[in-house]
Every structure is written in structure tokens, then in C-alpha cells.
Amino acid sequence: MKCSDFTLLFAEDNPSIRKIYEKNFVREGYQVLLAEHGARAMAELYEQKVDLLVTDLMMPGMNTLELFPILKKDFPRLPVIVVSGHYVSEKEDFLLKGYDVKAFFNKPVGVRELSEKIREILKIGPVAPDLSGKKD
């Protein structure tokens, strides 16, 4: 399988981080959906097939902490990666509640590190080296 076979949903309230996700993961070939809060993320999940969710925890409106019971019930096979500055004390709580979180990252997380974890979870080969000489 290749990146273009997968749709990633990024739930993140920071517009700069959403733009970084979009730019980098579209460039890798993924279909990318963006949500600025938990309610928008839920709408995207119900509207189309999503293969992996990358989410912040603390967002305005419906934050993703409220999202996890719904994910467990309605999308039990959806792999989730949490990228947050608030996860350290939450990790054990997630596991105890039976939430299937595949990875936790502290902000800021490097795009390459996140990409490698996404590829691992989706069983896609490693990132090809950038031979163009361009800097990000």
C-alpha cells in the first residue's frame, strides 16, 4: 500500500500547525482532512472514511477528551495518535478506559517522527530520503 491509499484526519486548533500537517502530509501523498475542533473532527469521521486520526487533546468547543468515548463506540478500529502538551498525565487514564491510542507525542513533534509513526501504524514502507537538496 502507498500513502495515497490513506486518508488522515488532523484535529488541531492551531492554524499554523494545521498548515504544517497539510503541507507535509499532502506532499507525501496522503488525502488530508483538517478539523479545528472536536465537533468538526466528528463531522469529518461521519462524512467520510478516515484511516487514521491525529489529534490534539485540548481544543475549544468540543475537545477531543469528549471525543474518545464516541470513537470507542462508533469507530473502534480507527487508529489514533495524540499530539499534545497535556498528555503525560492522561496516558494511563486513556489505557485504563480502553481507548486504543497508538501513540502519544508531546508538542512540538517533528513532522518526520510523526510521519514514521503513521507509516508504521498503516504498514506503509519507510519515508524515502529527500534527494532534491531542498530545505523545508
N, CA and C of each residue as an Amber inpcrd file, in Angstrom:
protein
   408
   0.8400000  -1.1780000   0.0000000   0.0000000   0.0000000   0.0000000
   0.8890000   1.2460000   0.0000000   0.3080000   2.3260000  -0.4880000
   1.0660000   3.5730000  -0.5460000   0.2690000   4.6860000   0.1280000
   0.9310000   5.8050000   0.3650000   0.3090000   6.9060000   1.1030000
  -1.0160000   7.3500000   0.4880000  -1.0980000   7.3670000  -0.8220000
  -2.3090000   7.8570000  -1.4890000  -3.5210000   6.9550000  -1.2480000
  -3.2970000   5.7720000  -0.6770000  -4.4020000   4.8730000  -0.3520000
  -5.0740000   5.2400000   0.9690000  -4.5290000   6.2300000   1.6800000
  -4.9920000   6.5260000   3.0300000  -5.4340000   7.9760000   3.1980000
  -6.4450000   8.1410000   4.0610000  -6.9260000   9.4670000   4.4400000
  -6.6010000   9.6980000   5.9090000  -5.9150000  10.8020000   6.1760000
  -5.5580000  11.1990000   7.5330000  -6.4220000  12.3780000   7.9470000
  -6.8870000  12.3620000   9.1860000  -7.6250000  13.4850000   9.7510000
  -6.7870000  14.0820000  10.8740000  -6.4990000  15.3690000  10.7610000
  -5.7420000  16.0890000  11.7720000  -6.6940000  17.0210000  12.5070000
  -6.8910000  16.7910000  13.8100000  -7.7200000  17.6520000  14.6480000
  -6.7790000  18.4990000  15.4930000  -6.7170000  19.7830000  15.1680000
  -5.7530000  20.6930000  15.7980000  -6.3100000  22.1090000  15.7290000
  -6.3460000  22.8020000  16.8710000  -6.9100000  24.1520000  16.8750000
  -5.9260000  25.2210000  16.4160000  -4.6410000  24.9390000  16.4040000
  -3.6470000  25.9250000  15.9920000  -3.5350000  25.9350000  14.4670000
  -3.9140000  27.0500000  13.8150000  -3.9040000  27.0920000  12.3470000
  -2.5170000  26.8820000  11.7470000  -1.4690000  27.3220000  12.4180000
  -0.1110000  27.1310000  11.8940000   0.2670000  25.6540000  11.8690000
  -0.0930000  24.9430000  12.9150000   0.2090000  23.5040000  12.9670000
  -0.6250000  22.7620000  11.9320000  -1.9040000  23.1410000  11.7700000
  -2.7380000  22.5050000  10.7370000  -2.1060000  22.6830000   9.3640000
  -1.6010000  23.8710000   9.0880000  -0.9790000  24.1580000   7.7930000
   0.2750000  23.2990000   7.5860000   1.0790000  23.1400000   8.6340000
   2.2730000  22.2860000   8.5560000   1.8720000  20.8450000   8.2640000
   0.8740000  20.3490000   8.9780000   0.3930000  18.9870000   8.7270000
  -0.0670000  18.8470000   7.2750000  -0.9010000  19.7890000   6.8450000
  -1.4460000  19.7100000   5.4930000  -0.3250000  19.7090000   4.4560000
   0.5670000  20.6620000   4.5400000   1.6540000  20.7890000   3.5670000
   2.4930000  19.5100000   3.4880000   2.9150000  19.0170000   4.6330000
   3.8250000  17.8790000   4.6480000   3.1620000  16.5600000   4.2790000
   1.9560000  16.3260000   4.7560000   1.3420000  15.0280000   4.5080000
   0.6760000  14.9550000   3.1320000   0.2330000  16.0820000   2.5860000
  -0.2230000  16.1020000   1.1910000   0.9710000  15.8260000   0.2840000
   2.1100000  16.4210000   0.6130000   3.3260000  16.2030000  -0.1810000
   3.7290000  14.7200000  -0.1760000   3.4830000  14.0240000   0.9320000
   3.7830000  12.5970000   0.9880000   2.7760000  11.7730000   0.1890000
   1.6490000  12.3810000  -0.1610000   0.6730000  11.6900000  -0.9940000
  -0.6240000  11.3260000  -0.3030000  -0.7370000  11.5770000   0.9880000
  -1.9630000  11.2470000   1.7150000  -3.1090000  12.1720000   1.3020000
  -4.3180000  11.6810000   1.4890000  -5.5000000  12.5290000   1.4640000
  -5.5640000  13.1240000   2.8730000  -5.6800000  14.4290000   2.9950000
  -5.6160000  15.0850000   4.3000000  -6.9000000  15.8560000   4.5630000
  -7.4690000  15.6110000   5.7420000  -8.6190000  16.3600000   6.2340000
  -8.1750000  17.1140000   7.4750000  -8.7100000  18.3190000   7.6530000
  -8.3290000  19.1540000   8.7890000  -9.5700000  19.5360000   9.5880000
  -9.4150000  19.5280000  10.9070000 -10.5070000  19.9400000  11.7890000
  -9.9340000  20.8410000  12.8760000 -10.5880000  21.9700000  13.1010000
 -10.0880000  22.9300000  14.0790000 -10.6110000  22.6790000  15.4900000
 -11.5530000  21.7390000  15.6460000 -12.0640000  21.3820000  16.9670000
 -12.6990000  19.9920000  16.8930000 -13.0240000  19.4480000  18.0610000
 -13.5450000  18.0890000  18.1410000 -14.8430000  17.8740000  17.3920000
 -15.7460000  18.8430000  17.4190000 -17.0250000  18.6820000  16.7160000
 -16.8040000  18.5670000  15.2100000 -15.8660000  19.3550000  14.6690000
 -15.5500000  19.2670000  13.2360000 -14.9040000  17.9140000  12.9210000
 -14.0610000  17.4390000  13.8200000 -13.4440000  16.1230000  13.6280000
 -14.5130000  15.0360000  13.5650000 -15.4940000  15.1070000  14.4610000
 -16.5770000  14.1090000  14.4480000 -17.3580000  14.1790000  13.1480000
 -17.6410000  15.3820000  12.6880000 -18.3790000  15.5320000  11.4320000
 -17.5990000  14.8850000  10.2880000 -16.3010000  15.1130000  10.2350000
 -15.4720000  14.5060000   9.1770000 -15.5050000  12.9840000   9.2680000
 -15.4380000  12.4420000  10.4760000 -15.4480000  10.9890000  10.6440000
 -16.7590000  10.3680000  10.1670000 -17.8640000  11.0550000  10.4190000
 -19.1630000  10.5370000   9.9860000 -19.4140000  10.7510000   8.4960000
 -18.7460000  11.7530000   7.8980000 -18.9720000  12.0620000   6.4870000
 -18.1560000  11.2100000   5.5300000 -16.9830000  10.7610000   5.9360000
 -16.1320000  10.0070000   5.0160000 -15.2240000   9.0450000   5.7610000
 -14.6600000   8.1290000   4.9990000 -13.7660000   7.1330000   5.5760000
 -12.4350000   7.7930000   5.9430000 -12.0260000   7.6050000   7.1800000
 -10.7480000   8.1080000   7.6740000  -9.9450000   6.9010000   8.1360000
  -8.6740000   6.8590000   7.7510000  -7.8300000   5.7200000   8.1000000
  -7.0280000   5.9300000   9.3760000  -6.8020000   7.1860000   9.7590000
  -6.0360000   7.4720000  10.9700000  -6.3390000   8.8910000  11.4270000
  -6.4900000   9.0610000  12.7370000  -6.7510000  10.3640000  13.3400000
  -5.5300000  10.7970000  14.1360000  -5.0520000  12.0080000  13.8670000
  -4.0050000  12.6410000  14.6690000  -4.6820000  13.8100000  15.3630000
  -4.6530000  13.8110000  16.6920000  -5.4200000  14.8280000  17.3990000
  -4.6790000  15.4470000  18.5710000  -4.9350000  16.7190000  18.7510000
  -4.5610000  17.4340000  19.9620000  -5.6120000  17.0470000  20.9980000
  -5.3310000  17.2630000  22.2640000  -6.3340000  16.9610000  23.2900000
  -7.1780000  18.1630000  23.6630000  -6.5470000  19.3030000  23.8260000
  -7.2500000  20.4740000  24.3270000  -7.5570000  21.4360000  23.1850000
  -8.8470000  21.5330000  22.8570000  -9.2900000  22.4350000  21.7930000
 -10.5710000  23.1190000  22.2540000 -10.8810000  24.2750000  21.6690000
 -12.1150000  24.9670000  22.0680000 -13.3550000  24.1770000  21.6390000
 -14.4560000  24.4950000  22.3050000 -15.6960000  23.7940000  21.9760000
 -15.6130000  22.3620000  22.4770000 -15.9840000  21.4290000  21.6430000
 -15.8960000  20.0100000  21.9900000 -14.4420000  19.5770000  21.8490000
 -13.7370000  19.4080000  22.9690000 -12.3500000  18.9840000  22.8480000
 -12.2770000  17.4700000  22.6380000 -11.1170000  16.9890000  22.3260000
 -11.0230000  15.5780000  21.9660000 -11.1100000  14.6430000  23.1620000
 -10.9970000  15.1520000  24.3800000 -11.2370000  14.2850000  25.5290000
 -12.6890000  13.8060000  25.5180000 -13.5950000  14.6590000  25.0590000
 -15.0020000  14.2840000  24.9410000 -15.2420000  13.3650000  23.7350000
 -14.3130000  13.3750000  22.8190000 -14.4220000  12.6110000  21.5800000
 -14.1410000  11.1180000  21.7800000 -13.2790000  10.7810000  22.7250000
 -12.8180000   9.3980000  22.8470000 -13.9100000   8.3760000  23.1700000
 -14.8660000   8.6570000  24.0460000 -15.9350000   7.6660000  24.2400000
 -16.7210000   7.4040000  22.9400000 -16.9010000   8.4400000  22.1340000
 -17.6060000   8.2840000  20.8520000 -16.7470000   7.4790000  19.8860000
 -15.4560000   7.7690000  19.8500000 -14.5540000   6.9950000  18.9900000
 -14.5810000   5.5180000  19.3670000 -14.5370000   5.2520000  20.6640000
 -14.5290000   3.8560000  21.1310000 -15.8070000   3.1370000  20.6990000
 -16.9400000   3.8360000  20.7680000 -18.2300000   3.2200000  20.4210000
 -18.4370000   3.1210000  18.9040000 -18.2340000   4.2290000  18.1860000
 -18.6000000   4.2860000  16.7690000 -17.4570000   3.9910000  15.7970000
 -16.2130000   4.1420000  16.2410000 -15.0530000   3.9320000  15.3670000
 -13.9820000   3.1260000  16.1090000 -14.3350000   1.9310000  16.5900000
 -13.4080000   1.1830000  17.4530000 -12.1100000   0.7520000  16.7800000
 -12.0820000   0.7050000  15.4770000 -10.8690000   0.2720000  14.7760000
 -10.0250000   1.4290000  14.2400000 -10.4600000   2.6420000  14.4670000
  -9.7330000   3.8100000  13.9650000  -8.4730000   4.0250000  14.7940000
  -7.2890000   3.9470000  14.1700000  -6.0720000   4.2420000  14.9250000
  -5.9860000   5.7370000  15.2270000  -5.5380000   6.0430000  16.4450000
  -5.4520000   7.4300000  16.9080000  -4.0430000   7.7050000  17.4310000
  -3.5200000   8.8590000  17.0400000  -2.2680000   9.3730000  17.5870000
  -2.6040000  10.6790000  18.2920000  -2.1690000  10.8170000  19.5390000
  -2.3770000  12.0450000  20.3000000  -1.0860000  12.8540000  20.2690000
  -1.2150000  14.1280000  19.8590000  -0.0930000  15.0660000  19.8690000
  -0.5320000  16.2380000  20.7350000   0.0620000  16.3540000  21.9260000
  -0.4200000  17.3760000  22.8510000   0.6490000  17.7440000  23.8610000
   0.5120000  18.8920000  24.4260000   1.3630000  19.2930000  25.5290000
   0.7960000  18.8380000  26.8580000  -0.3570000  18.1850000  26.8400000
  -1.0630000  17.8250000  28.0700000  -1.1920000  16.3260000  28.2840000
  -0.5400000  15.5160000  27.4850000  -0.8420000  14.0940000  27.5260000
  -0.1790000  13.3210000  28.6480000   0.9180000  13.7770000  29.1940000
   1.6970000  12.9630000  30.1200000   0.8260000  12.3610000  31.2160000
   0.0100000  13.1650000  31.8610000  -0.8260000  12.6440000  32.9440000
  -2.0590000  11.9080000  32.4280000  -2.3470000  12.0100000  31.1430000
  -3.5410000  11.3910000  30.5650000  -3.2880000   9.9760000  30.0350000
  -2.0490000   9.6480000  29.7110000  -1.7440000   8.4060000  29.0040000
  -2.3040000   7.1800000  29.7220000  -2.0400000   7.0350000  31.0000000
  -2.5290000   5.8770000  31.7510000  -4.0510000   5.8600000  31.8090000
  -4.6430000   7.0340000  31.9510000  -6.0920000   7.1310000  32.0070000
  -6.7230000   6.6320000  30.7010000  -6.1140000   6.9770000  29.5790000
  -6.6070000   6.5120000  28.2830000  -6.5840000   4.9930000  28.2200000
  -5.4830000   4.4200000  28.6330000  -5.3320000   2.9630000  28.5730000
  -6.3160000   2.2710000  29.5080000  -6.4920000   2.8160000  30.7070000
  -7.4260000   2.2260000  31.6650000  -8.8660000   2.2640000  31.1560000
  -9.2100000   3.2930000  30.3950000 -10.5630000   3.4010000  29.8520000
 -10.7430000   2.5800000  28.5720000  -9.6730000   1.9460000  28.1090000
  -9.7760000   1.0960000  26.9290000  -9.7270000   1.8310000  25.6140000
  -9.2160000   3.0590000  25.6150000  -9.0950000   3.8090000  24.3720000
  -7.8620000   3.3270000  23.6250000  -8.0340000   3.0210000  22.3640000
  -6.9640000   2.4500000  21.5580000  -6.1220000   3.5540000  20.9250000
  -5.2770000   4.1710000  21.7270000  -4.3850000   5.2150000  21.2350000
  -3.0690000   4.5410000  20.8570000  -2.6780000   4.6950000  19.5960000
  -1.4860000   4.0130000  19.0880000  -0.1910000   4.6890000  19.4960000
  -0.2240000   6.0100000  19.7120000   0.9890000   6.7340000  20.0880000
   0.6120000   8.0550000  20.7400000   1.4710000   8.5070000  21.6430000
   1.3590000   9.8130000  22.2730000   2.6410000  10.5760000  21.9790000
   2.5050000  11.8280000  21.5640000   3.6630000  12.6890000  21.3430000
   3.4450000  13.9980000  22.0790000   4.5090000  14.5110000  22.6780000
   4.4910000  15.8470000  23.2550000   4.7040000  16.8610000  22.1560000
   4.0400000  18.0120000  22.2560000   4.2870000  19.1100000  21.3220000
   5.5730000  19.8070000  21.7350000   6.3450000  20.2730000  20.8170000
   6.1860000  20.0730000  19.3750000   6.7870000  18.7310000  18.9610000
   6.1320000  18.0710000  18.0190000   6.6490000  16.8130000  17.4820000
   7.1610000  17.1020000  16.0750000   8.2670000  16.5000000  15.7350000
   8.8060000  16.6670000  14.3950000   7.9400000  15.9690000  13.3670000
   7.7910000  16.5750000  12.2100000   6.9710000  16.0010000  11.1490000
   7.5210000  14.6320000  10.7380000   8.8230000  14.5140000  10.6510000
   9.4120000  13.2270000  10.2520000   9.0900000  12.1240000  11.2660000
   9.2010000  12.4490000  12.5550000   8.8870000  11.4720000  13.6040000
   7.4110000  11.0540000  13.5270000   6.5330000  12.0260000  13.3310000
   5.1060000  11.7340000  13.2050000   4.8500000  10.9030000  11.9550000
   5.4840000  11.2620000  10.8520000   5.3270000  10.5280000   9.5980000
   5.7680000   9.0740000   9.7470000   6.8730000   8.8590000  10.4120000
   7.3640000   7.4880000  10.6040000   6.3750000   6.6630000  11.4160000
   5.7820000   7.2620000  12.4470000   4.8010000   6.5450000  13.2680000
   3.5340000   6.2500000  12.4600000   3.0880000   7.2020000  11.6600000
   1.9080000   6.9840000  10.8210000   2.1660000   5.8390000   9.8480000
   3.3210000   5.8450000   9.2120000   3.6790000   4.7760000   8.2720000
   3.7350000   3.4270000   8.9770000   4.2610000   3.4070000  10.1840000
   4.3280000   2.1640000  10.9510000   2.9190000   1.6400000  11.2450000
   2.0470000   2.5130000  11.7200000   0.6820000   2.1100000  12.0720000
  -0.0840000   1.6290000  10.8410000   0.0690000   2.3460000   9.7150000
  -0.6640000   1.9970000   8.4940000   0.0570000   0.9410000   7.6510000
   1.2200000   0.5180000   8.1230000   2.0120000  -0.5110000   7.4360000
   2.4180000  -0.0820000   6.0240000   2.9530000   1.1390000   5.9540000
   3.4860000   1.6920000   4.7100000   5.0050000   1.6790000   4.8550000
   5.7180000   1.4920000   3.7710000   7.1800000   1.4870000   3.8120000
   7.7480000   2.7810000   4.3670000   9.0510000   2.7940000   4.6770000
   9.6790000   3.9770000   5.2580000   9.6760000   5.1740000   4.3090000
   9.8460000   6.3520000   4.8920000   9.9140000   7.5960000   4.1250000
  11.1460000   7.5400000   3.2360000  10.9570000   7.8480000   1.9640000
  12.1040000   7.8980000   1.0540000  12.9400000   9.1210000   1.3810000
  14.2700000   9.0000000   1.2860000  15.1040000  10.1730000   1.5720000
  14.8630000  11.2690000   0.5470000  14.9450000  12.5150000   1.0000000
  14.7720000  13.6590000   0.1150000  16.0940000  13.9250000  -0.5870000
  16.1560000  13.6270000  -1.8650000  17.3770000  13.7960000  -2.6300000
  17.3850000  15.0980000  -3.4150000  16.3630000  15.9080000  -3.2320000
  16.2430000  17.1370000  -4.0180000  17.1910000  18.2290000  -3.5300000
  17.6600000  18.1060000  -2.2990000  18.5340000  19.1420000  -1.7540000
  17.7640000  20.3310000  -1.2210000  16.4260000  20.3400000  -1.3330000
  15.6120000  21.4480000  -0.8260000  15.5110000  21.3680000   0.6850000
  15.4550000  22.5150000   1.3080000  15.2350000  22.6090000   2.7570000
  13.7760000  22.9710000   2.9930000  13.1970000  22.4300000   4.0690000
  11.8160000  22.7840000   4.4440000  11.7700000  24.1330000   5.0850000
